[in-house]
mmCIF file of C-alpha atoms in Angstrom:
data_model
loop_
_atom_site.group_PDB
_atom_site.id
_atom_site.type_symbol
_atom_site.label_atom_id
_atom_site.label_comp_id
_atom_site.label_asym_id
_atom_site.label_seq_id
_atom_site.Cartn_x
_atom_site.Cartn_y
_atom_site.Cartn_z
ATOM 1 C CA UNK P 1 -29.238 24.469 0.725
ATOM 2 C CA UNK P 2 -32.143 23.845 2.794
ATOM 3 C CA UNK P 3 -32.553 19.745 1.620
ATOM 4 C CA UNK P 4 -28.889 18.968 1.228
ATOM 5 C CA UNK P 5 -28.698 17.581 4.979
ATOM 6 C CA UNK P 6 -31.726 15.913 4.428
ATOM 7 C CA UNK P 7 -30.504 14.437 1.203
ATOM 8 C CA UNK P 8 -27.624 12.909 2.298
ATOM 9 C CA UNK P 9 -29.138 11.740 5.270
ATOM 10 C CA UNK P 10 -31.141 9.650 3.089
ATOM 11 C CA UNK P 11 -28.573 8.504 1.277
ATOM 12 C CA UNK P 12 -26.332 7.725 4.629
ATOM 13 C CA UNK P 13 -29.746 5.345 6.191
ATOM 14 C CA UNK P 14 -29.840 3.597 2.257
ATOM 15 C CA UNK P 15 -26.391 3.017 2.817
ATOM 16 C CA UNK P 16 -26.910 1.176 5.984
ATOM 17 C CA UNK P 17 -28.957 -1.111 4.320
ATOM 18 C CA UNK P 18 -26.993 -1.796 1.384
ATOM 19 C CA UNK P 19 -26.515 -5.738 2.229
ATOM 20 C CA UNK P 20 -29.936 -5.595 1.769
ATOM 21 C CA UNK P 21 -29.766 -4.437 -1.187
ATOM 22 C CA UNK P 22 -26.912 -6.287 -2.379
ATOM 23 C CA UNK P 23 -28.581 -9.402 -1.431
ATOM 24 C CA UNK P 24 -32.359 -8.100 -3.100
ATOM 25 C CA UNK P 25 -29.937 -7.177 -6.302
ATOM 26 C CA UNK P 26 -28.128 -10.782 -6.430
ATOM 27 C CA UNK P 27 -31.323 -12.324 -6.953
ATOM 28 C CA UNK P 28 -32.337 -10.146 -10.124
ATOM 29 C CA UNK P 29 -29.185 -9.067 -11.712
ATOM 30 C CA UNK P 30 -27.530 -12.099 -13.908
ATOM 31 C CA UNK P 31 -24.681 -9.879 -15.293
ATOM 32 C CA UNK P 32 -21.050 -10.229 -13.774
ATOM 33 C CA UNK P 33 -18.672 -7.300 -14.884
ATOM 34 C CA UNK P 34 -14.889 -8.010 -15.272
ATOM 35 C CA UNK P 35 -14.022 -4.344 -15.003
ATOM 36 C CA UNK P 36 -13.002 -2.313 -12.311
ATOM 37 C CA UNK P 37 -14.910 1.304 -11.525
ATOM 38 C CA UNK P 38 -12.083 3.943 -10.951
ATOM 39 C CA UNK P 39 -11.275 7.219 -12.275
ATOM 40 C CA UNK P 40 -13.569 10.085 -13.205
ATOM 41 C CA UNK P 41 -17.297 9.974 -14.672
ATOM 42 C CA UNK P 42 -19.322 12.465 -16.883
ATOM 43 C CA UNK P 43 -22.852 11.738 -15.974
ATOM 44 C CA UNK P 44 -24.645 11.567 -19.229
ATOM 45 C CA UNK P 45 -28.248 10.511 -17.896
ATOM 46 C CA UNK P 46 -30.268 10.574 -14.730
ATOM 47 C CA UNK P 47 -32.891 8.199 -15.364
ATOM 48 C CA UNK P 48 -34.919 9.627 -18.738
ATOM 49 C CA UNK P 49 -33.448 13.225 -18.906
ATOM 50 C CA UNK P 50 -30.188 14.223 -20.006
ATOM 51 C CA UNK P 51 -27.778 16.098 -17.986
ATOM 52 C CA UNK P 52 -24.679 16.701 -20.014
ATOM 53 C CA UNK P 53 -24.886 20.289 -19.533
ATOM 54 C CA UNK P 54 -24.856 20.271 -16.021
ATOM 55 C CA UNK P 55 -20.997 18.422 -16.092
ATOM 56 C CA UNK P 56 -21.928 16.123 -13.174
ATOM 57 C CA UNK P 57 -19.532 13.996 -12.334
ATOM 58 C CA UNK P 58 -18.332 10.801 -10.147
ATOM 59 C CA UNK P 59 -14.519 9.829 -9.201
ATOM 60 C CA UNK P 60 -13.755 6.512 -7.953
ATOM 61 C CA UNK P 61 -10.546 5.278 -6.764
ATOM 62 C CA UNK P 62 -10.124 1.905 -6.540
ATOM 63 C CA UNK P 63 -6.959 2.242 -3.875
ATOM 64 C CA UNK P 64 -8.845 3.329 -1.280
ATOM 65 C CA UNK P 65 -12.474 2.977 -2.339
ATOM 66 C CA UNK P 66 -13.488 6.727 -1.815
ATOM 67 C CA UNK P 67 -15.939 8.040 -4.571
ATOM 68 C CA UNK P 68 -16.464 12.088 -4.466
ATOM 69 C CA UNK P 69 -17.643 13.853 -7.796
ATOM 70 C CA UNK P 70 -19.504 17.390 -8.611
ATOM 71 C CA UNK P 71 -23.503 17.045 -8.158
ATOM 72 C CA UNK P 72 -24.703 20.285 -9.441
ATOM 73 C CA UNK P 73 -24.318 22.722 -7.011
ATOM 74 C CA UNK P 74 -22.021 21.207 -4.464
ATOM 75 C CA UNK P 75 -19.240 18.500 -4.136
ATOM 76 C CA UNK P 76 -19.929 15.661 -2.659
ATOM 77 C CA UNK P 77 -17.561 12.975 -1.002
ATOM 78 C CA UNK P 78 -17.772 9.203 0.898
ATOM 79 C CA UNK P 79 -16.779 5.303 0.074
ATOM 80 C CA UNK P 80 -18.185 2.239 -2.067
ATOM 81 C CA UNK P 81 -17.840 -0.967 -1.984
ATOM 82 C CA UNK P 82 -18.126 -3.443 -5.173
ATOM 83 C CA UNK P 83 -18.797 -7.383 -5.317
ATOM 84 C CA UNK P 84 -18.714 -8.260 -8.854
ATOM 85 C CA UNK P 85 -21.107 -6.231 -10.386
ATOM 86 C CA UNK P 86 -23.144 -5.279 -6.958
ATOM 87 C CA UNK P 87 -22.383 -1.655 -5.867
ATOM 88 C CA UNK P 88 -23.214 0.290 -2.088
ATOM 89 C CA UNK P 89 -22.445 3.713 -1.119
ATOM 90 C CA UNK P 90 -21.623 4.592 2.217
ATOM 91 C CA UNK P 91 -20.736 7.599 4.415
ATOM 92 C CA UNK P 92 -21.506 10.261 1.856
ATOM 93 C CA UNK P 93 -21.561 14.264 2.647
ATOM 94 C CA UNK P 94 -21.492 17.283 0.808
ATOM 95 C CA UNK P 95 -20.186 20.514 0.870
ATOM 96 C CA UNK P 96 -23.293 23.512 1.573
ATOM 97 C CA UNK P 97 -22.382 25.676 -1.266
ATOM 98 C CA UNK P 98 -25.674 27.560 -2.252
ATOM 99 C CA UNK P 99 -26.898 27.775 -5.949
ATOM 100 C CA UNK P 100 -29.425 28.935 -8.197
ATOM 101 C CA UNK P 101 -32.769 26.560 -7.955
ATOM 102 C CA UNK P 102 -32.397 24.504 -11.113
ATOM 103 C CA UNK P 103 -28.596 23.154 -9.941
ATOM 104 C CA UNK P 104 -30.374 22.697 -6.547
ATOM 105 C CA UNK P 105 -33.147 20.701 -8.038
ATOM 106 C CA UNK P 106 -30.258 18.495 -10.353
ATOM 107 C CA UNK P 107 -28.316 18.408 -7.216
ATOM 108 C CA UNK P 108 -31.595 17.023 -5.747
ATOM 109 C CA UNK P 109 -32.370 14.645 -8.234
ATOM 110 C CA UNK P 110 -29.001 13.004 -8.329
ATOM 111 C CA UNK P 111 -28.303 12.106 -4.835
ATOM 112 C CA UNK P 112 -31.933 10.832 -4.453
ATOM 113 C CA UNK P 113 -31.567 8.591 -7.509
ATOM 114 C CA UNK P 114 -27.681 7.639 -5.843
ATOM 115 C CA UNK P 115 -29.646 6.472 -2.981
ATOM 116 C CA UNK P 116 -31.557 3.720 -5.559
ATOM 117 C CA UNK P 117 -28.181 2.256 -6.240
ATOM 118 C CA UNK P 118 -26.793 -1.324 -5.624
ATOM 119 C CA UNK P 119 -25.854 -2.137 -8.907
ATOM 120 C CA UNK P 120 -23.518 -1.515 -11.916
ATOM 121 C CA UNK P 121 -22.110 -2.504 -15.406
ATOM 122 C CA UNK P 122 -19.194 -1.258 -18.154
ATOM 123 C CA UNK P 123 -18.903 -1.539 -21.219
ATOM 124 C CA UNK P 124 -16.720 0.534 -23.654
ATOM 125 C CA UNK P 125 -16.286 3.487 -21.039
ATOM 126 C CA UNK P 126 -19.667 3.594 -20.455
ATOM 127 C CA UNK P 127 -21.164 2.662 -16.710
ATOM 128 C CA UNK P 128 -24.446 2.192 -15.831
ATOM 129 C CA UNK P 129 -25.507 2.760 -12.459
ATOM 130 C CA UNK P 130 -28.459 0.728 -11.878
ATOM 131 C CA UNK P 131 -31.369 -0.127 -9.221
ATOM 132 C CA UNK P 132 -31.652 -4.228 -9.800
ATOM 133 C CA UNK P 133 -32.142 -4.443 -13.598
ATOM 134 C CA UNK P 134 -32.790 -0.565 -13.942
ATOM 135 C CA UNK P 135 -30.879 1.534 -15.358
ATOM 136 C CA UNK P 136 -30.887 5.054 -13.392
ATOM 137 C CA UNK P 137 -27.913 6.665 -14.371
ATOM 138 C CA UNK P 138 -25.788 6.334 -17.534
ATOM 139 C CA UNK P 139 -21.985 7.976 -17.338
ATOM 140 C CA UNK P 140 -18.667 7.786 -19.581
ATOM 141 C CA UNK P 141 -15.542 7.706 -18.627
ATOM 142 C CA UNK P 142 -13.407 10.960 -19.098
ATOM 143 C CA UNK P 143 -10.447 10.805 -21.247
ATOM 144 C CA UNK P 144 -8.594 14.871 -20.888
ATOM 145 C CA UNK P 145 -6.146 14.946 -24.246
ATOM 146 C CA UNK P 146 -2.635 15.729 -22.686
ATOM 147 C CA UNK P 147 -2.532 19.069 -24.372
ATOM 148 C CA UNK P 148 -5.477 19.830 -22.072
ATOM 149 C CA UNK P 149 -3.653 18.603 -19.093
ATOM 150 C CA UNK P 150 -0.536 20.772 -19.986
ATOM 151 C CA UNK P 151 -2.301 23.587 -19.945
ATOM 152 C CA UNK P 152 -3.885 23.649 -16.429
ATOM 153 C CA UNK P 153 -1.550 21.712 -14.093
ATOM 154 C CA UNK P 154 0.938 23.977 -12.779
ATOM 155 C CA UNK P 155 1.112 23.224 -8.587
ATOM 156 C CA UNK P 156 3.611 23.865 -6.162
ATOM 157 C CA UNK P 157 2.958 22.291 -2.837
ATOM 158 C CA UNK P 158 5.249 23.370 -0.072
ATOM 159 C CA UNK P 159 5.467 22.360 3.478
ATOM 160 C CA UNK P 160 8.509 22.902 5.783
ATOM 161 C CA UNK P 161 9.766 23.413 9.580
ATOM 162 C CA UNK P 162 12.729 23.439 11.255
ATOM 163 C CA UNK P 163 12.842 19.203 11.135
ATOM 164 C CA UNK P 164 11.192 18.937 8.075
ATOM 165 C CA UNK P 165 10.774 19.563 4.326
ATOM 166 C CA UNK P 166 9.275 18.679 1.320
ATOM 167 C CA UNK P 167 8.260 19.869 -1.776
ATOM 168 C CA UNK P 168 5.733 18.559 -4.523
ATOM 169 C CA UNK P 169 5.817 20.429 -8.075
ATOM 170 C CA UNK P 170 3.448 19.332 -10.963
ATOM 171 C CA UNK P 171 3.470 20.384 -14.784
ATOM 172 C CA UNK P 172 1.982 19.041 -17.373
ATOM 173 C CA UNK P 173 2.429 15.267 -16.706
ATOM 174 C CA UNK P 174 5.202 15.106 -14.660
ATOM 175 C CA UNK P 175 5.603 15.574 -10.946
ATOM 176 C CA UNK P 176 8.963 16.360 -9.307
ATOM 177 C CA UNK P 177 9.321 15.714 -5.253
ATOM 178 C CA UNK P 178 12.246 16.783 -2.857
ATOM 179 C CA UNK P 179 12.719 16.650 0.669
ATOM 180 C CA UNK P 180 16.411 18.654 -0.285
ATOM 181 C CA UNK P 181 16.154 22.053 1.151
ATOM 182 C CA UNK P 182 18.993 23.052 -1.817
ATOM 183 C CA UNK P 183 16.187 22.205 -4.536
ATOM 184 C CA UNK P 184 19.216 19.687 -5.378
ATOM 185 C CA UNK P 185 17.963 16.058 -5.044
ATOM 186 C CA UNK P 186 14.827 16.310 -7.173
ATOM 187 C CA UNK P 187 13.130 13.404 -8.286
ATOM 188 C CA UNK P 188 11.146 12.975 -11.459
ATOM 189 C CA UNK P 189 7.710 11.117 -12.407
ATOM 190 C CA UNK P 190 5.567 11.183 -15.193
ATOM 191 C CA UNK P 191 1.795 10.603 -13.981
ATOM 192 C CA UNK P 192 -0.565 7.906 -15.416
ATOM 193 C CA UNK P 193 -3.602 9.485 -17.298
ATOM 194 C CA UNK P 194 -5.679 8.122 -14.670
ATOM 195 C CA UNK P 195 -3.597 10.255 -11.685
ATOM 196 C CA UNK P 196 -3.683 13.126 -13.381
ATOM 197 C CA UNK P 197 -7.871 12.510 -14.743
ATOM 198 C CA UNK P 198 -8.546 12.431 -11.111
ATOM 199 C CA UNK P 199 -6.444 15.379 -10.198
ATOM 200 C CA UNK P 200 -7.976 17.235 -12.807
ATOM 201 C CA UNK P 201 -11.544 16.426 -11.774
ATOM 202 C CA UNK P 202 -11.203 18.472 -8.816
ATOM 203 C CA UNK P 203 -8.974 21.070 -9.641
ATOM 204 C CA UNK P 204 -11.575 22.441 -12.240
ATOM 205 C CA UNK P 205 -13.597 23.241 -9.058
ATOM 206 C CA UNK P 206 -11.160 25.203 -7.366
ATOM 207 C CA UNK P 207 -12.189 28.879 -6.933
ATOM 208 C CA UNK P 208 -8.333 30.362 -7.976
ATOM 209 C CA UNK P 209 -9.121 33.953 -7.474
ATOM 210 C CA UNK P 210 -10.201 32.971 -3.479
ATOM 211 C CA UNK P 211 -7.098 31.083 -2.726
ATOM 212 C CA UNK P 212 -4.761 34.223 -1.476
ATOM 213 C CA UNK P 213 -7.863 35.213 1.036
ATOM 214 C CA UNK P 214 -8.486 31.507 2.365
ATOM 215 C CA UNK P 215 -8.036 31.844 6.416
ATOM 216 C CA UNK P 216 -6.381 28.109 7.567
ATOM 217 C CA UNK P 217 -8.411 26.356 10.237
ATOM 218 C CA UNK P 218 -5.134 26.113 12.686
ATOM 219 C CA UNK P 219 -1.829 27.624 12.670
ATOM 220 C CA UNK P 220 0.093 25.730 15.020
ATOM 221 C CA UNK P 221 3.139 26.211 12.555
ATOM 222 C CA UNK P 222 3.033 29.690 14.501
ATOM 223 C CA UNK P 223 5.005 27.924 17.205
ATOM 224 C CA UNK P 224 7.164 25.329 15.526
ATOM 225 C CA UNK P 225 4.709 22.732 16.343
ATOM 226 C CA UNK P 226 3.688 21.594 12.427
ATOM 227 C CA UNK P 227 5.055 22.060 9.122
ATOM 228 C CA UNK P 228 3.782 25.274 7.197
ATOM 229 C CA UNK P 229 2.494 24.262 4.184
ATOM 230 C CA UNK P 230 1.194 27.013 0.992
ATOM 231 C CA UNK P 231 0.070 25.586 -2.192
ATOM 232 C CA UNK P 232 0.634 27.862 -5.358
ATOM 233 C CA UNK P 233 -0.969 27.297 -8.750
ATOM 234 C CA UNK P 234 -0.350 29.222 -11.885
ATOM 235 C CA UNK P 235 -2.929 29.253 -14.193
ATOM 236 C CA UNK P 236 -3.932 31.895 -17.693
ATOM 237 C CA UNK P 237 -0.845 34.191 -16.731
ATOM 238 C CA UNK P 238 -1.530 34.516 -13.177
ATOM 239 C CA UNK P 239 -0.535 33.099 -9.558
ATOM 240 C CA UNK P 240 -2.475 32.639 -6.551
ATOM 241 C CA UNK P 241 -0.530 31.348 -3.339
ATOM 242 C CA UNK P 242 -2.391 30.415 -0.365
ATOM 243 C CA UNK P 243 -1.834 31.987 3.128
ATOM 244 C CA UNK P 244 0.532 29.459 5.226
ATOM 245 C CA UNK P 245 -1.564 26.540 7.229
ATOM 246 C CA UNK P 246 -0.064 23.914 9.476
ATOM 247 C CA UNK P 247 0.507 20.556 6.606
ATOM 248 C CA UNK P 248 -2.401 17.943 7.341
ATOM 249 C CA UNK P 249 -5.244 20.773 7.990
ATOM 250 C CA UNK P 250 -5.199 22.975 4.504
ATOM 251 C CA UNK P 251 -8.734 25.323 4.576
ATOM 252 C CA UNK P 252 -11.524 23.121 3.615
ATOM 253 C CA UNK P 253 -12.072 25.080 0.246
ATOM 254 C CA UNK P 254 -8.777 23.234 -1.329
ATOM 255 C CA UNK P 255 -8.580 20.230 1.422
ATOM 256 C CA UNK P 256 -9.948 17.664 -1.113
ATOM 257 C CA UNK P 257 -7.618 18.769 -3.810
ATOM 258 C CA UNK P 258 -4.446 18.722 -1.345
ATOM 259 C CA UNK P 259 -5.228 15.506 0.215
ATOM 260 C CA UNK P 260 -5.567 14.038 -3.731
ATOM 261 C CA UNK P 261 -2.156 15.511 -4.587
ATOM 262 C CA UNK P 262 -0.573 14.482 -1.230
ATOM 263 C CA UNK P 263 -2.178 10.240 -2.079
ATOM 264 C CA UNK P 264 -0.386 10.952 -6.097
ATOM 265 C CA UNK P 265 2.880 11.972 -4.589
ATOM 266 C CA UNK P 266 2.943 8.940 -2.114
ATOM 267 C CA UNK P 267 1.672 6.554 -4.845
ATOM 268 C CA UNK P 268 4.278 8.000 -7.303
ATOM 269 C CA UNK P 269 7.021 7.650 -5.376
ATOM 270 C CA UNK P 270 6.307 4.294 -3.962
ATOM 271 C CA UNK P 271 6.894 2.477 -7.411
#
């Protein structure tokens, strides 16, 4: 996409001034929100015209402050910050996926109208994104039925070397974890909806078919020097596996999706 540097460039310099903004916004926005942003968001509105159809979305989560979300054409990633019900985005980029010229022009619209943003408010699911008092984008929370979720999450993530081994499985709702060679000390987790809303959000984006052909960006596992990691998914019948690529560099094509499922595993575990 020709603009898309230029678009997030803009965003990046409105980001630099966002305790400008935050400061401007104070001063004109009365309304202090007791609820957190996190998890994924359907965008239903970009300022007067609806854009249902176009399943944009944006993913918060509140651990580490990272928002990333699908803005037409491409996906795009970076961090927020929050103070009550003040908002700033920060350190945004995109991936340079080209599309037809109406999800280019959405794609467009969206981050230029991100760029506007400094403040926020829920209510019932629904979050407003707003410039001051005005409201520029409108989005609702999504809530995937666990029959849906059953249906599409079956991962295997493997990584091992001659020190090292682990192994991530997730069905349904649950996600099993061993670092037992055997397959014999497995340990068992059920996900929050939230985990597995977020996991969900960018797994739908995931090109299956392209995974088996995906060339990794190192292979230092070559020589006993990292773990070599695949990740499998099974979806309508069929499986794709990934080539092997040294764990902690998966091909940028499924690195956002890894590095999601890597943070649930570690967050699992940990309680």
């Amino acid at each position: 996409m020709k603009h898309l540097a230029i678009l997030i460039s803009l965003i990046i310099l409105k980001s630099c001034g966002s305790s400008q903004d935050v400061a401007s916004a104070s001063n004109s926005t009365h309304m202090i929100t007791n609820e957190t942003i996190f998890g994924t968001y359907t965008l239903e509105q970009i300022e007067a015209t609806n854009v249902t159809s176009y399943e944009l979305t944006l993913e918060f989560d509140s651990k580490t402050n990272k928002v990333s979300g699908f803005a037409g054409c491409n996906r795009f990633f970076g961090t927020y910050s929050t103070n009550e019900n003040l908002i700033s985005f920060s350190e945004l980029g995109a991936t340079r996926k080209m599309c037809q010229n109406e999800a280019n022009a959405v794609e467009g619209t969206m981050f230029k109208v991100l760029a506007k943003i400094n403040a926020f408010d829920i209510s019932n699911g629904t979050l407003s994104l707003k410039n001051d008092d005005t409201v520029l984008i409108i989005a609702n929370k999504n809530m995937m039925s666990k029959e849906r979720q059953k249906e599409h999450m079956n991962i295997t993530y493997r990584a091992s070397t001659r020190g090292f081994f682990e192994t991530i499985w997730i069905k349904g709702n649950v996600l099993k974890y061993t670092k037992d060679r055997d397959l014999k000390d497995v340990s068992k987790h059920k996900l929050s909806d939230k985990q597995l809303s977020e996991l969900l959000a960018i797994y739908k984006d995931l090109d299956l078919k392209a995974i088996p052909s995906l060339e990794p960006p190192s292979k230092t596992f070559q020589y006993d020097a990292a773990a070599m990691a695949t990740l499998k998914i099974e979806a309508n019948g069929n499986s794709y596996t990934s080539n092997g690529f040294d764990h902690g560099n998966p091909p940028k094509a499924i690195a956002v999706f890894i590095d999601k499922l890597l943070s649930i595993k570690e967050n699992t575990i940990k309680q």
